[in-house]
Coordinates of C-alpha atoms in Angstrom, one line a residue:
M1097 CA 13.4 1.8 4.8
Q1098 CA 13.2 -2.0 4.4
I1099 CA 13.6 -3.9 1.2
I1100 CA 9.9 -4.9 1.3
E1101 CA 9.0 -1.2 1.2
W1102 CA 11.3 0.0 -1.6
W1103 CA 11.1 -3.2 -3.8
P1104 CA 7.6 -2.4 -5.2
E1105 CA 8.8 1.2 -6.0
L1106 CA 11.4 -0.2 -8.5
D1107 CA 10.5 -0.5 -12.1
S1108 CA 10.2 -4.1 -13.5
E1109 CA 13.5 -3.7 -15.4
T1110 CA 15.4 -3.0 -12.1
Q1111 CA 13.6 -5.8 -10.3
G1112 CA 14.5 -8.1 -13.2
W1113 CA 18.2 -7.1 -13.0
L1114 CA 18.3 -7.7 -9.3
I1115 CA 16.8 -11.2 -9.8
A1116 CA 19.0 -12.1 -12.7
H1117 CA 22.2 -10.8 -11.0
N1118 CA 21.3 -11.8 -7.5
G1119 CA 24.4 -11.9 -5.3
E1120 CA 26.5 -9.8 -7.7
A1121 CA 27.8 -6.3 -7.1
L1122 CA 25.1 -3.8 -7.9
S1123 CA 25.5 -1.6 -11.0
P1124 CA 25.6 2.2 -10.4
E1125 CA 22.3 2.5 -12.2
V1126 CA 20.6 0.0 -9.9
L1127 CA 22.1 1.7 -6.8
T1128 CA 20.6 5.0 -8.0
K1129 CA 17.2 3.4 -8.5
I1130 CA 17.2 1.8 -5.1
V1131 CA 18.1 5.1 -3.4
A1132 CA 15.4 6.9 -5.5
A1133 CA 12.9 4.2 -4.4
G1134 CA 13.7 5.0 -0.7
G1135 CA 16.5 2.6 0.1
S1136 CA 19.3 4.2 2.1
L1137 CA 22.7 2.6 1.6
T1138 CA 24.1 4.1 4.7
S1139 CA 21.4 2.7 7.0
N1140 CA 21.7 -0.2 9.4
A1141 CA 18.9 -2.0 7.6
W1142 CA 19.3 -5.7 7.3
W1143 CA 19.4 -5.6 3.5
V1144 CA 22.5 -3.3 3.4
G1145 CA 25.6 -5.3 2.6
Q1146 CA 29.0 -3.9 2.1
G1147 CA 31.0 -2.1 -0.5
G1148 CA 34.1 -3.6 -2.0
P1149 CA 36.5 -3.1 -4.9
K1150 CA 33.9 -4.4 -7.4
G1151 CA 31.0 -2.3 -6.0
F1152 CA 28.2 -2.5 -3.5
Y1153 CA 26.7 -5.8 -2.4
L1154 CA 23.4 -6.6 -0.7
S1155 CA 23.5 -8.6 2.5
D1156 CA 23.1 -12.4 2.3
E1157 CA 19.7 -12.0 3.8
A1158 CA 18.6 -9.6 1.0
V1159 CA 20.0 -12.0 -1.6
D1160 CA 17.9 -14.8 0.0
W1161 CA 14.8 -12.5 0.1
I1162 CA 15.2 -11.6 -3.6
E1163 CA 15.5 -15.3 -4.5
A1164 CA 12.4 -16.1 -2.4
T1165 CA 10.5 -13.2 -4.0
A1166 CA 11.5 -14.3 -7.5
N1167 CA 10.2 -17.8 -6.7
G1168 CA 6.9 -16.4 -5.4
E1169 CA 7.7 -17.4 -1.8
S1170 CA 7.7 -13.9 -0.2
A1171 CA 4.7 -11.9 0.8

């Protein structure tokens, strides 16, 4: 599932966290909410970044998409 499909399924608090912490490692709570909204972290979707010692990161493209959405630039 693409980010544009699961983004509207997130509550406003989670969307706000993603906007405020864009580019940072996702918290376990946010990861859980993304998965519950339909996002699969093991997919090859363009928004899936990588895990690291500090947690899971969204792809650079997803970070750009969230920024554009926050600025009212995305559909």
